[in-house]
Coordinates of C-alpha atoms and ligand atoms in Angstrom, one line a residue:
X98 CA 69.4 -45.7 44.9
X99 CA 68.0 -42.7 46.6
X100 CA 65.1 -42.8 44.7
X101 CA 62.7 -45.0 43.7
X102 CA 60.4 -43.6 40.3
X103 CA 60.0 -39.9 38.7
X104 CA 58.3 -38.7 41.9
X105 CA 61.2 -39.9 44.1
X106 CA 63.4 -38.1 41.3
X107 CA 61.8 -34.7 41.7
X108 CA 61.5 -34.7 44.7
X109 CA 65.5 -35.3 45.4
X110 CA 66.1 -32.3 42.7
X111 CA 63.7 -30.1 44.5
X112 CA 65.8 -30.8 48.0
X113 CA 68.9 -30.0 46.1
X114 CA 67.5 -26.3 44.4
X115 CA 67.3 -28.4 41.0
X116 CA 63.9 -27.8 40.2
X117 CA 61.2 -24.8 39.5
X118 CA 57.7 -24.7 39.8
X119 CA 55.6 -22.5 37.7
X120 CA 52.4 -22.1 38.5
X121 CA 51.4 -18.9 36.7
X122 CA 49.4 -20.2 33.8
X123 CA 51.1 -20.8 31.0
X124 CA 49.8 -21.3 27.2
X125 CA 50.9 -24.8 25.8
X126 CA 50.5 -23.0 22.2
X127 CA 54.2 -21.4 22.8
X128 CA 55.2 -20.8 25.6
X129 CA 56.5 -24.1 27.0
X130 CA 58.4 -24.6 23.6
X131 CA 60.1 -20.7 25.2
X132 CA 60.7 -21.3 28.9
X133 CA 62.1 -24.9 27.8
X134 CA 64.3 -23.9 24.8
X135 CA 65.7 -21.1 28.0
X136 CA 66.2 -23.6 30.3
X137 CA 68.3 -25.8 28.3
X138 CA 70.5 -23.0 26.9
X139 CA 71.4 -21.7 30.3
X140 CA 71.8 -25.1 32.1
X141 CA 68.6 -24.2 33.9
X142 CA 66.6 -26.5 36.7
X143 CA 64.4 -29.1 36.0
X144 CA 60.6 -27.4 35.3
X145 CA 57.2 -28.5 36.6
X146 CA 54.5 -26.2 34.7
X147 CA 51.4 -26.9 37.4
X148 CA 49.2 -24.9 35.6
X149 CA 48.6 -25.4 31.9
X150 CA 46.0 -23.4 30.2
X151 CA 42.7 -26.1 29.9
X152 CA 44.6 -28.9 31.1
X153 CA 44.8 -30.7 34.7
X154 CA 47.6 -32.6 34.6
X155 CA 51.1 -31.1 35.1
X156 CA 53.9 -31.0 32.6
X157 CA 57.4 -32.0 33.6
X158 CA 60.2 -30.8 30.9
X159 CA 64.1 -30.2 31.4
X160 CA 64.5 -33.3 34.1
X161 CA 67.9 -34.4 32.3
X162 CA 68.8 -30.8 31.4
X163 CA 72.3 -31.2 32.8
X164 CA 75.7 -33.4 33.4
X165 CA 74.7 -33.1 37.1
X166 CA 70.8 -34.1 36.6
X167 CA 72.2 -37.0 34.6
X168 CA 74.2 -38.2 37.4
X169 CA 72.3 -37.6 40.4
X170 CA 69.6 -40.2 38.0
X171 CA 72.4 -42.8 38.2
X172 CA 72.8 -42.0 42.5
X173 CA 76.5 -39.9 41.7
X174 CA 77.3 -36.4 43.1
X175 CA 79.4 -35.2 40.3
X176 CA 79.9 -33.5 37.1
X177 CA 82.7 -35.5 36.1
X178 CA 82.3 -36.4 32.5
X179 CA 84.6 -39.2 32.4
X180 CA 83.9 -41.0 35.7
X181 CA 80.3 -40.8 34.9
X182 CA 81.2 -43.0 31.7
X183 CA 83.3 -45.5 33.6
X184 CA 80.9 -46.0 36.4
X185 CA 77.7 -47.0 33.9
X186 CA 80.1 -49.1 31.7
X187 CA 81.2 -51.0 35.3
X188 CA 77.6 -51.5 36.2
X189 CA 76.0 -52.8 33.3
X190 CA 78.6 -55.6 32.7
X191 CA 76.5 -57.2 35.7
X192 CA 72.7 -57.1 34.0
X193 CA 70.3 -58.0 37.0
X194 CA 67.0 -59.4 35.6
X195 CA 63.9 -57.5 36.1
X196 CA 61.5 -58.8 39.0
X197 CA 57.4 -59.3 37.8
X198 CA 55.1 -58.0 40.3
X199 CA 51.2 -58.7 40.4
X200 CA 50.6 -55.0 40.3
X201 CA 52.2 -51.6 40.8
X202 CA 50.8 -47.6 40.8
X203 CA 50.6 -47.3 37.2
X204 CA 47.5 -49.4 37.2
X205 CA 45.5 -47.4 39.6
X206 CA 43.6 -46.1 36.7
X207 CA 42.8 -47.6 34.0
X208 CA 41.0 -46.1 31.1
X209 CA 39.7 -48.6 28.1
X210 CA 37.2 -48.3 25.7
X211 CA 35.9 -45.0 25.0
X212 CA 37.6 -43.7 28.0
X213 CA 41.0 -44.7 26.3
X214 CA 41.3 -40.9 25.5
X215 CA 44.6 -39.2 24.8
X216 CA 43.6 -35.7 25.9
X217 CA 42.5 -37.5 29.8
X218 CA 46.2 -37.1 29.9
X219 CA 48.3 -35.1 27.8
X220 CA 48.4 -31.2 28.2
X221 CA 48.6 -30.9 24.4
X222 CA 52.2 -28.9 23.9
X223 CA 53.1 -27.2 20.7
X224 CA 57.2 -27.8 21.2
X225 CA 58.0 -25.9 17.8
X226 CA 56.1 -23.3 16.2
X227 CA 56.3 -25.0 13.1
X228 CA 55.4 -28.4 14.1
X229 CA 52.5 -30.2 12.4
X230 CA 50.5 -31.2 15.9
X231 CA 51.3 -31.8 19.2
X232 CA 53.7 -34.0 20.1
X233 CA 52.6 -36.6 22.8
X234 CA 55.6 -38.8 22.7
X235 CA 59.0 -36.9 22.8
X236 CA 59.6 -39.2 26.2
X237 CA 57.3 -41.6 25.5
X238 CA 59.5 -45.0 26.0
X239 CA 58.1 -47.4 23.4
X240 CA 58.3 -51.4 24.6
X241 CA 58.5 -54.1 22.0
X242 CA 58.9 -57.8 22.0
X243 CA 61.5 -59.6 19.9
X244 CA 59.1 -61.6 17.9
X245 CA 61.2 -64.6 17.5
X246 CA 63.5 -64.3 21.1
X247 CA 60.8 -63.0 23.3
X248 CA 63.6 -60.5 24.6
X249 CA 62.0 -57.0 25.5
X250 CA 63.2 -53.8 23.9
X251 CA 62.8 -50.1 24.8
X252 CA 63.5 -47.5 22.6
X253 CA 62.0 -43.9 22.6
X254 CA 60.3 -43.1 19.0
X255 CA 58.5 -39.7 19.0
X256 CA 54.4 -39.9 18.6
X257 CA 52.7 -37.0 17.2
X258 CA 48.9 -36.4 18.3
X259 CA 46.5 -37.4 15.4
X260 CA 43.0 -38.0 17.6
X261 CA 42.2 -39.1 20.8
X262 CA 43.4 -42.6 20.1
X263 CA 45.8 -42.7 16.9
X264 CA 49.3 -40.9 17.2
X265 CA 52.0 -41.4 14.7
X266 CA 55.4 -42.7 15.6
X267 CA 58.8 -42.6 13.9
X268 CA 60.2 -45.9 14.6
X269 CA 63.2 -46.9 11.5
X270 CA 64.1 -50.2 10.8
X271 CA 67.7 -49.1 12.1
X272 CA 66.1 -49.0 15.8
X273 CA 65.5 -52.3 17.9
X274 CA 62.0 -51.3 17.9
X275 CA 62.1 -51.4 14.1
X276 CA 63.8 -54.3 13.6
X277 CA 61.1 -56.3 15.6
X278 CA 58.4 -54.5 13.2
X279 CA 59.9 -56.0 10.3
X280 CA 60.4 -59.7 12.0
X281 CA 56.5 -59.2 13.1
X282 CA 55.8 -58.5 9.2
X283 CA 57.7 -61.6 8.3
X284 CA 55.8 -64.0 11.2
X285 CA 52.5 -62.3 11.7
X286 CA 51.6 -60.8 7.7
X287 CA 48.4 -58.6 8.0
X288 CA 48.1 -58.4 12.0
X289 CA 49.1 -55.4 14.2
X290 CA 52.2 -55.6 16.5
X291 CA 51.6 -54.6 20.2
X292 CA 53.6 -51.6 21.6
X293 CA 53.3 -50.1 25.3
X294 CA 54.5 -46.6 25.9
X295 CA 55.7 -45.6 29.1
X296 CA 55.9 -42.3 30.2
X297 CA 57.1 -40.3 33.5
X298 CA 59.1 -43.7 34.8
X299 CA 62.2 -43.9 37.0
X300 CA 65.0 -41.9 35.0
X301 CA 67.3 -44.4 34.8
X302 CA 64.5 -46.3 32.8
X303 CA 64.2 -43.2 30.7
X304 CA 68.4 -43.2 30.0
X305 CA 68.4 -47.2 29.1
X306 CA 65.8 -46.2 26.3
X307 CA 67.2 -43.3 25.0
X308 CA 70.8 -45.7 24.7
X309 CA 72.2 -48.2 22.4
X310 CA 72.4 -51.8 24.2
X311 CA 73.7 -54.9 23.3
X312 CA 70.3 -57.6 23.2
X313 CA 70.0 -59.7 24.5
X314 CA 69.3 -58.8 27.5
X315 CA 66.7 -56.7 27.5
X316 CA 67.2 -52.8 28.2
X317 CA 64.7 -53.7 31.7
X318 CA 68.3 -56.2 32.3
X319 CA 70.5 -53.0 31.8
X320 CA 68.1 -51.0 34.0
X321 CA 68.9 -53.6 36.9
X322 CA 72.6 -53.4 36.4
X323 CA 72.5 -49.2 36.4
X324 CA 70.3 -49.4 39.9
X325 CA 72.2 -52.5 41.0
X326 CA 68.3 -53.8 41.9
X327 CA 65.8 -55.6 40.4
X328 CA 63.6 -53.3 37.7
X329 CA 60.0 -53.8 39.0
X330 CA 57.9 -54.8 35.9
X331 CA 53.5 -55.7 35.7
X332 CA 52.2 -57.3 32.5
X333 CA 50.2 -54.9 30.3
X334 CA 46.1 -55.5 29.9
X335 CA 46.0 -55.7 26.7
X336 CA 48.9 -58.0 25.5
X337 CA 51.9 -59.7 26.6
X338 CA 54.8 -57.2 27.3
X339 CA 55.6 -55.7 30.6
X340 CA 56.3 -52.3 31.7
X341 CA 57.9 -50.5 34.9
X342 CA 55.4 -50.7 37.9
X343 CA 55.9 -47.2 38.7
X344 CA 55.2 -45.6 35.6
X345 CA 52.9 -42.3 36.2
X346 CA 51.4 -43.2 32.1
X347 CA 51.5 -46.4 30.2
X348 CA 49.5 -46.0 26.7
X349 CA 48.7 -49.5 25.3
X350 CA 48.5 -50.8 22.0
X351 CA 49.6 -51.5 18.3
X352 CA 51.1 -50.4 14.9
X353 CA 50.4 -52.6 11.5
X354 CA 53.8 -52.8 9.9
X355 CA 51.8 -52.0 6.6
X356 CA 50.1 -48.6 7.4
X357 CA 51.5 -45.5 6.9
X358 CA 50.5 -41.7 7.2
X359 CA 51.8 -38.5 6.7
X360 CA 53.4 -36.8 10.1
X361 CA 54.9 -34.0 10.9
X362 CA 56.6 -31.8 10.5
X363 CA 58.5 -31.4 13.5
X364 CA 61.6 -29.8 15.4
X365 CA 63.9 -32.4 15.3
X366 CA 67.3 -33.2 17.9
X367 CA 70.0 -31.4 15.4
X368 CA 68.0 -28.2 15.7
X369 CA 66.2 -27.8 12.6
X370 CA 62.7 -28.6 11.1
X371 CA 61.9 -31.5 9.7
X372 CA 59.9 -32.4 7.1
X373 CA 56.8 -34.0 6.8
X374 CA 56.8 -37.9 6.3
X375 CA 55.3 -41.1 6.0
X376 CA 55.5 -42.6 9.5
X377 CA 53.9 -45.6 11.1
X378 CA 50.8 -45.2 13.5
X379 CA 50.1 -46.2 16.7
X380 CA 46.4 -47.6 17.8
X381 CA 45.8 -46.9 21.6
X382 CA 43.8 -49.5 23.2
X383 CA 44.2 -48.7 26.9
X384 CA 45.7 -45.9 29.4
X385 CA 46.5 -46.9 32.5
X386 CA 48.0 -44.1 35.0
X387 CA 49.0 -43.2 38.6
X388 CA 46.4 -41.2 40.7
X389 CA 47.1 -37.6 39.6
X390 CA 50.0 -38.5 36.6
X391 CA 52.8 -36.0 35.6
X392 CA 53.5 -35.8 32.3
X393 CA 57.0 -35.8 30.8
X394 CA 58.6 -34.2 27.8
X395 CA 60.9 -33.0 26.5
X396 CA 61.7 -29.8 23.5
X397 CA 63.7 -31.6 21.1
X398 CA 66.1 -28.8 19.0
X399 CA 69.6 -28.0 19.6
X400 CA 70.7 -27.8 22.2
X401 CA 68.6 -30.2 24.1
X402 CA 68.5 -33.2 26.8
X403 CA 68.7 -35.3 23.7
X404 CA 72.4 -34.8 24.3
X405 CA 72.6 -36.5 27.7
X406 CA 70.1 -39.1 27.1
X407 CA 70.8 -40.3 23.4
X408 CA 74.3 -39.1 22.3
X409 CA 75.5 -39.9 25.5
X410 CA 74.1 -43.3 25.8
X411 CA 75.2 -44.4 22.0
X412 CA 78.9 -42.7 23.7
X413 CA 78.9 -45.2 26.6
X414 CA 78.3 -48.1 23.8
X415 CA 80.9 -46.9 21.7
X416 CA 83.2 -46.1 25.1
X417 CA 82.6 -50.2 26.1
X418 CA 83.6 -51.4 23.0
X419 CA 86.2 -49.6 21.7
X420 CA 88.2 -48.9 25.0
X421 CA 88.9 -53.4 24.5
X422 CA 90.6 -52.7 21.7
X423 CA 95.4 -52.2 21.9
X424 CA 96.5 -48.7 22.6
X425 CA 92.5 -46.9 22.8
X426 CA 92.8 -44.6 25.9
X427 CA 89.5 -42.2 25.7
X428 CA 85.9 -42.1 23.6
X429 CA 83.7 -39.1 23.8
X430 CA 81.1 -38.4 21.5
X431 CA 80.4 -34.6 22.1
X432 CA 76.8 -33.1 22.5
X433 CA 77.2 -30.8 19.5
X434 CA 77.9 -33.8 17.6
X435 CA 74.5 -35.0 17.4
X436 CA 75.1 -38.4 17.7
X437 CA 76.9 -38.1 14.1
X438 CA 80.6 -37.6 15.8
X439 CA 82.6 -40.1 17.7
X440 CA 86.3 -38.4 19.1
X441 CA 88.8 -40.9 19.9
X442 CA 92.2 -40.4 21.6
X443 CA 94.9 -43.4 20.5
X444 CA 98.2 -44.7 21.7
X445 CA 99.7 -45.4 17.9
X446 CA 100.9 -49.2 18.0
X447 CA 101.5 -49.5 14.2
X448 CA 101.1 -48.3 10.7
X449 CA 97.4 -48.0 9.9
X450 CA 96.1 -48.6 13.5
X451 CA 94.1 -45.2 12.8
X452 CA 92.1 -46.4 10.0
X453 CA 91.8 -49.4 11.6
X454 CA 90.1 -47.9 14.4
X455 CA 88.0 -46.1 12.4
X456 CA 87.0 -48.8 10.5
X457 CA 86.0 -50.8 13.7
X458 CA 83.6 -47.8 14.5
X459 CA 82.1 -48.3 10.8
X460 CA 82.0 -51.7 11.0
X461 CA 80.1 -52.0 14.1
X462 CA 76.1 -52.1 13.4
X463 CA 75.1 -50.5 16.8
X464 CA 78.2 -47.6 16.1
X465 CA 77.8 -47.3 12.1
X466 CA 76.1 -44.2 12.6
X467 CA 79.2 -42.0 13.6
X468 CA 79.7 -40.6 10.0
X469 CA 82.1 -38.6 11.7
X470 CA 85.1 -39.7 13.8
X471 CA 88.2 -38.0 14.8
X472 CA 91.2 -39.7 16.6
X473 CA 93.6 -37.9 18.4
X474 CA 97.0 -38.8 20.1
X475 CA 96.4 -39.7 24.0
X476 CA 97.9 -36.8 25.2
X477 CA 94.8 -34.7 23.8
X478 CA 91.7 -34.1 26.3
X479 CA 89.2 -35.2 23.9
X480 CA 86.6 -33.8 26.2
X481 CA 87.5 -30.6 25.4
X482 CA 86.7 -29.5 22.0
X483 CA 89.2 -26.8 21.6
X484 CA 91.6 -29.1 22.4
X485 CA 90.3 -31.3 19.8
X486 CA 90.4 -28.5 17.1
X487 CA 93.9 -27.6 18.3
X488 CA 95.1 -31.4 17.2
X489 CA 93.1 -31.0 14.0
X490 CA 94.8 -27.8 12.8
X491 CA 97.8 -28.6 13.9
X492 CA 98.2 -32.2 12.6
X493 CA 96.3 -33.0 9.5
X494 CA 97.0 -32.8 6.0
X495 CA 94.0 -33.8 4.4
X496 CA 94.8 -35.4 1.4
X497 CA 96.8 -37.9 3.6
X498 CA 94.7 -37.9 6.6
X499 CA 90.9 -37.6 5.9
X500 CA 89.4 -41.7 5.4
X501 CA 86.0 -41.5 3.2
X502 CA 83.7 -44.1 3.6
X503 CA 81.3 -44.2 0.9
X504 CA 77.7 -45.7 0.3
X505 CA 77.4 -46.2 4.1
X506 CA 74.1 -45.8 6.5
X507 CA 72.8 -42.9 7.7
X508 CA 69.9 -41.3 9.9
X509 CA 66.4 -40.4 9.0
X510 CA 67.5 -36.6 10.4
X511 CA 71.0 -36.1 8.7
X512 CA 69.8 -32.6 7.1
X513 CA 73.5 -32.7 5.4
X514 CA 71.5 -35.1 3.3
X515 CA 68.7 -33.7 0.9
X516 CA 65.3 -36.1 1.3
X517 CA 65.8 -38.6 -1.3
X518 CA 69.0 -39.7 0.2
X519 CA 68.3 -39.9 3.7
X520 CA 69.4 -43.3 4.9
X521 CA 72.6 -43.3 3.2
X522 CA 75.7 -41.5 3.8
X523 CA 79.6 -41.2 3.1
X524 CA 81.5 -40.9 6.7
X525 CA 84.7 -39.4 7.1
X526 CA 87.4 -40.0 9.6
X527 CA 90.1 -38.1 10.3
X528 CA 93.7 -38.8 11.7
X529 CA 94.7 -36.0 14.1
X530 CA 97.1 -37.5 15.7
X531 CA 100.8 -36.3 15.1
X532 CA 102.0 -38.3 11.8
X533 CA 104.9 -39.0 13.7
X534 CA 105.4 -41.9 10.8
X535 CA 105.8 -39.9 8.6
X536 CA 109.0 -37.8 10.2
X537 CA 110.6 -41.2 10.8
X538 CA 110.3 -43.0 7.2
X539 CA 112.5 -39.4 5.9
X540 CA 114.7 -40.5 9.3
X541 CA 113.9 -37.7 11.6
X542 CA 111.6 -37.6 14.6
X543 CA 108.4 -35.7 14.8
X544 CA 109.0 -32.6 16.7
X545 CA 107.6 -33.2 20.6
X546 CA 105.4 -30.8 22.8
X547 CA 107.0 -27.8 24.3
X548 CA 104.9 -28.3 28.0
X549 CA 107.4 -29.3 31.0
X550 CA 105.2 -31.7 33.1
X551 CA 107.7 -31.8 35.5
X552 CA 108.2 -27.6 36.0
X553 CA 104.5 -28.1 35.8
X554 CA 104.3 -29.9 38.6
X555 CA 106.6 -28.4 40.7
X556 CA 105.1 -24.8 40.2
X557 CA 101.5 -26.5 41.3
X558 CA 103.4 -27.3 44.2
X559 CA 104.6 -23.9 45.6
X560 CA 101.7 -22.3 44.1
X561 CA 100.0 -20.4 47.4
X562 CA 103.9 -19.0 47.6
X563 CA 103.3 -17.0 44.4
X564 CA 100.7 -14.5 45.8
X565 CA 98.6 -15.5 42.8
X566 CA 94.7 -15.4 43.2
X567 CA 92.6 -17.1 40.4
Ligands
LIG1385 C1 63.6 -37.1 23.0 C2 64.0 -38.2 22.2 C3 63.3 -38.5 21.0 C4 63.7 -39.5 20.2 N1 63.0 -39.8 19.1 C5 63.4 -40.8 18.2 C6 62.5 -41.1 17.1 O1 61.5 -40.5 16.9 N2 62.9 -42.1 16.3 C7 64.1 -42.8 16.6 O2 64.4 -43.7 15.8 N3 64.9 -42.5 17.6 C8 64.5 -41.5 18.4 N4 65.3 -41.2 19.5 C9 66.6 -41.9 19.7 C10 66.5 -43.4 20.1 O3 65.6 -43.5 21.2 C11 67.8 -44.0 20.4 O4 68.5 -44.0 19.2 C12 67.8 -45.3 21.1 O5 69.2 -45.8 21.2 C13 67.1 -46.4 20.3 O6 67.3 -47.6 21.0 P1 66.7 -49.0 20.5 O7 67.4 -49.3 19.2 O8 66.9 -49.9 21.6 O9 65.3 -48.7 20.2 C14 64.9 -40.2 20.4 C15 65.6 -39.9 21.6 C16 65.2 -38.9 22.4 C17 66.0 -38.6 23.7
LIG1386 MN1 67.7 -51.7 22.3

């Protein structure tokens, strides 16, 4: 890899006009949640603000802004959607273990006891207007232990700042981190459950956590098999979990399955504001850091690089899994999707292998969150969402072709869903392929595309002849 941690990263974006300095001084209050919510809506550079008003350390925000930023992480020069896919689904069929090492620059600082204070490190950003408190963790990469395998998990779970050692953290019992909460519960009643946050680590750390995996192994396992090296890990101080070496910040501590507080609100990943809500709370014990840390985050909202890190990585999960089943060609779950909307293109084998698709999506507890999934014939580029609208006007009847799935789960942030019902939802899948079943049960066949491929090609051919500038 041509890089080694966030530094290496940043420096390989500046060398390649990717990133922007600002070192005007700018007012975490507002105006980071501005230049931020800019930069993402006109696939802007990467931004280092150097100079935040009362605050030393420097803010890093927009790293995987782009397709292109999310590739050059994985060491590719492209912007090709679909190879991008196939090349992390290749690499993490081979997990590579991660490596212990005695010590690594994250613990060239570390701060415990009184000096474990929140504000030493964290230029205190306002990413909404409307958020309760700052939010510390937006890229904070939370590490758990399995209670009962002793396998690692990293997920990222936002933390809001509450004082200088006590931030909240949304962390459902639908996310790996969750799920160990509620074994620790089970195995350890009344006693807290240690958690390290890393944040500002190598980005391919940061893409692992923000996906869906298989466990075990562990996401540091998956991180190996995306660098095709061995993920550098040191033990925490505090307790027995172990985090990447090269980490610029790595909070330590612990949330007690029992205690709850009220957070938020904040500006959440489908672009509106959530409510307020009883979340769990993390205890900070220790910080340890790099000599002169950058801090990472990122403005959640729509759009934002929540597309490329989670709605991508829960695509490449679905992409591995479906793509073994007969006659799937393509899997794309789209940015404006949300994570909610899974697009599938299909070679029909048989009567009912749509719904039985579908069904595998639902059925599937690391993919039952796509409420929303559309299959298409495999002529249809499912990466392009006109395309996919054209097959959906075109080739639905809805009484006939809409599947509803009742009484199913749903996310904490599905605002289709008032409060009370978060958790739950009905998904629907729609058949958008050409019911080409249907034409042959009355005995006729269903009518076939007008494009000549082969006057296609042949026009490609003697194209410079034409005269014809594009
Ligand atoms: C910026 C950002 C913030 C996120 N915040 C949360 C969060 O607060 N709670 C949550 O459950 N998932 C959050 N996610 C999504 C999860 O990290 C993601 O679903 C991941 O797959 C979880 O993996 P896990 O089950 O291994 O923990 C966030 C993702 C990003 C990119
Ligand atoms: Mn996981």
């Amino acid at each position: 890899m041509a890089y080694k941690d966030l530094r290496g990263f940043v420096a390989l974006l500046e060398k390649k006009g990717l990133l922007a300095r600002v070192k005007t001084e700018v007012d975490p209050a507002w105006e980071v949640n501005g230049v931020a919510n800019k930069l993402i809506n006109v696939d802007g550079p990467a931004v280092l603000f150097e100079n935040i008003r009362g605050h030393k350390v420097p803010l890093l925000c927009n790293l995987i802004g782009t397709l292109q930023r999310l590739a050059l992480a994985l060491g590719m020069d492209t912007v090709d959607d679909k190879e991008i896919t196939e090349e992390w689904i290749k690499r993490i069929e081979h997990p590579i273990p991660p490596k212990l090492v005695k010590t690594g620059p994250c613990k060239e600082n570390i701060l415990t006891g009184e000096k474990a204070d929140l504000n030493t490190i964290f230029p205190p950003v306002k990413w909404h207007k409307k958020d309760g408190a700052p939010y510390i963790g937006t890229l904070g990469l939370q590490v758990t232990k399995d209670p009962q395998t002793g396998v690692q998990n990293t997920g990222i779970y936002r933390m809001m700042y509450r004082t200088k050692n006590e931030t909240g953290m949304l962390m459902p019992s639908y996310q790996h981190g969750g799920q160990h909460l509620r074994k620790w519960a089970r195995l350890h009643p009344g006693k807290p459950m240690p958690i390290a946050v890393a944040i500002g680590t190598d980005p391919v750390y940061l893409l692992a956590a923000g996906a869906k995996f298989q466990h075990p192994p562990s996401e540091d396992d998956y991180v190996g098999a995306l660098r095709k090296e061995p993920l550098e890990l040191v033990k925490c101080e505090t307790c027995d979990l172990a985090v990447p070496a090269t980490a610029e910040i790595i909070l330590e501590g612990e949330v007690y399955p029992d205690e709850l507080k009220l957070d938020g609100p904040f500006g959440e990943y489908t672009g509106h504001q959530g409510d307020a809500q009883m979340l769990h709370v993390f205890h900070l014990k220790t910080i340890t850091h790099r000599d002169n840390p950058i801090f990472l985050g990122e403005r959640e909202g729509y759009p934002s690089e929540t597309g490329f890190i989670t709605v991508k990585g829960k695509e490449y999960l679905a992409y591995s899994k479906l793509k073994k089943l007969p006659g799937v060609v393509d899997v794309h779950a789209p940015r404006h999707g949300c994570a909610f909307k899974l697009v599938i293109s299909l070679r029909k084998l048989w009567p009912g292998h749509v719904n039985e698709i579908i069904h595998a999506v639902w059925g599937d507890p690391n993919l039952h969150r796509f409420k929303y999934v559309v299959v298409v014939d495999e002529n249809v580029d499912i990466r392009n969402p006109v395309h996919v609208e054209w097959a959906v006007s075109n080739y639905v009847q809805p009484d006939r072709d809409i599947l509803i799935a009742r009484r199913s789960p749903g996310g904490v942030l599905d605002v289709s869903q008032p409060y009370s019902r978060r958790g739950w939802s009905a998904h629907w899948g729609v058949d958008a392929t050409m019911p080409s079943e249907e034409y042959q049960a009355e005995g006729t066949e269903a009518p076939e595309l007008c494009d000549d491929p082969d006057i296609k090609a042949k026009v490609e051919a003697r194209w410079q002849k034409y005269g014809i500038n594009l």
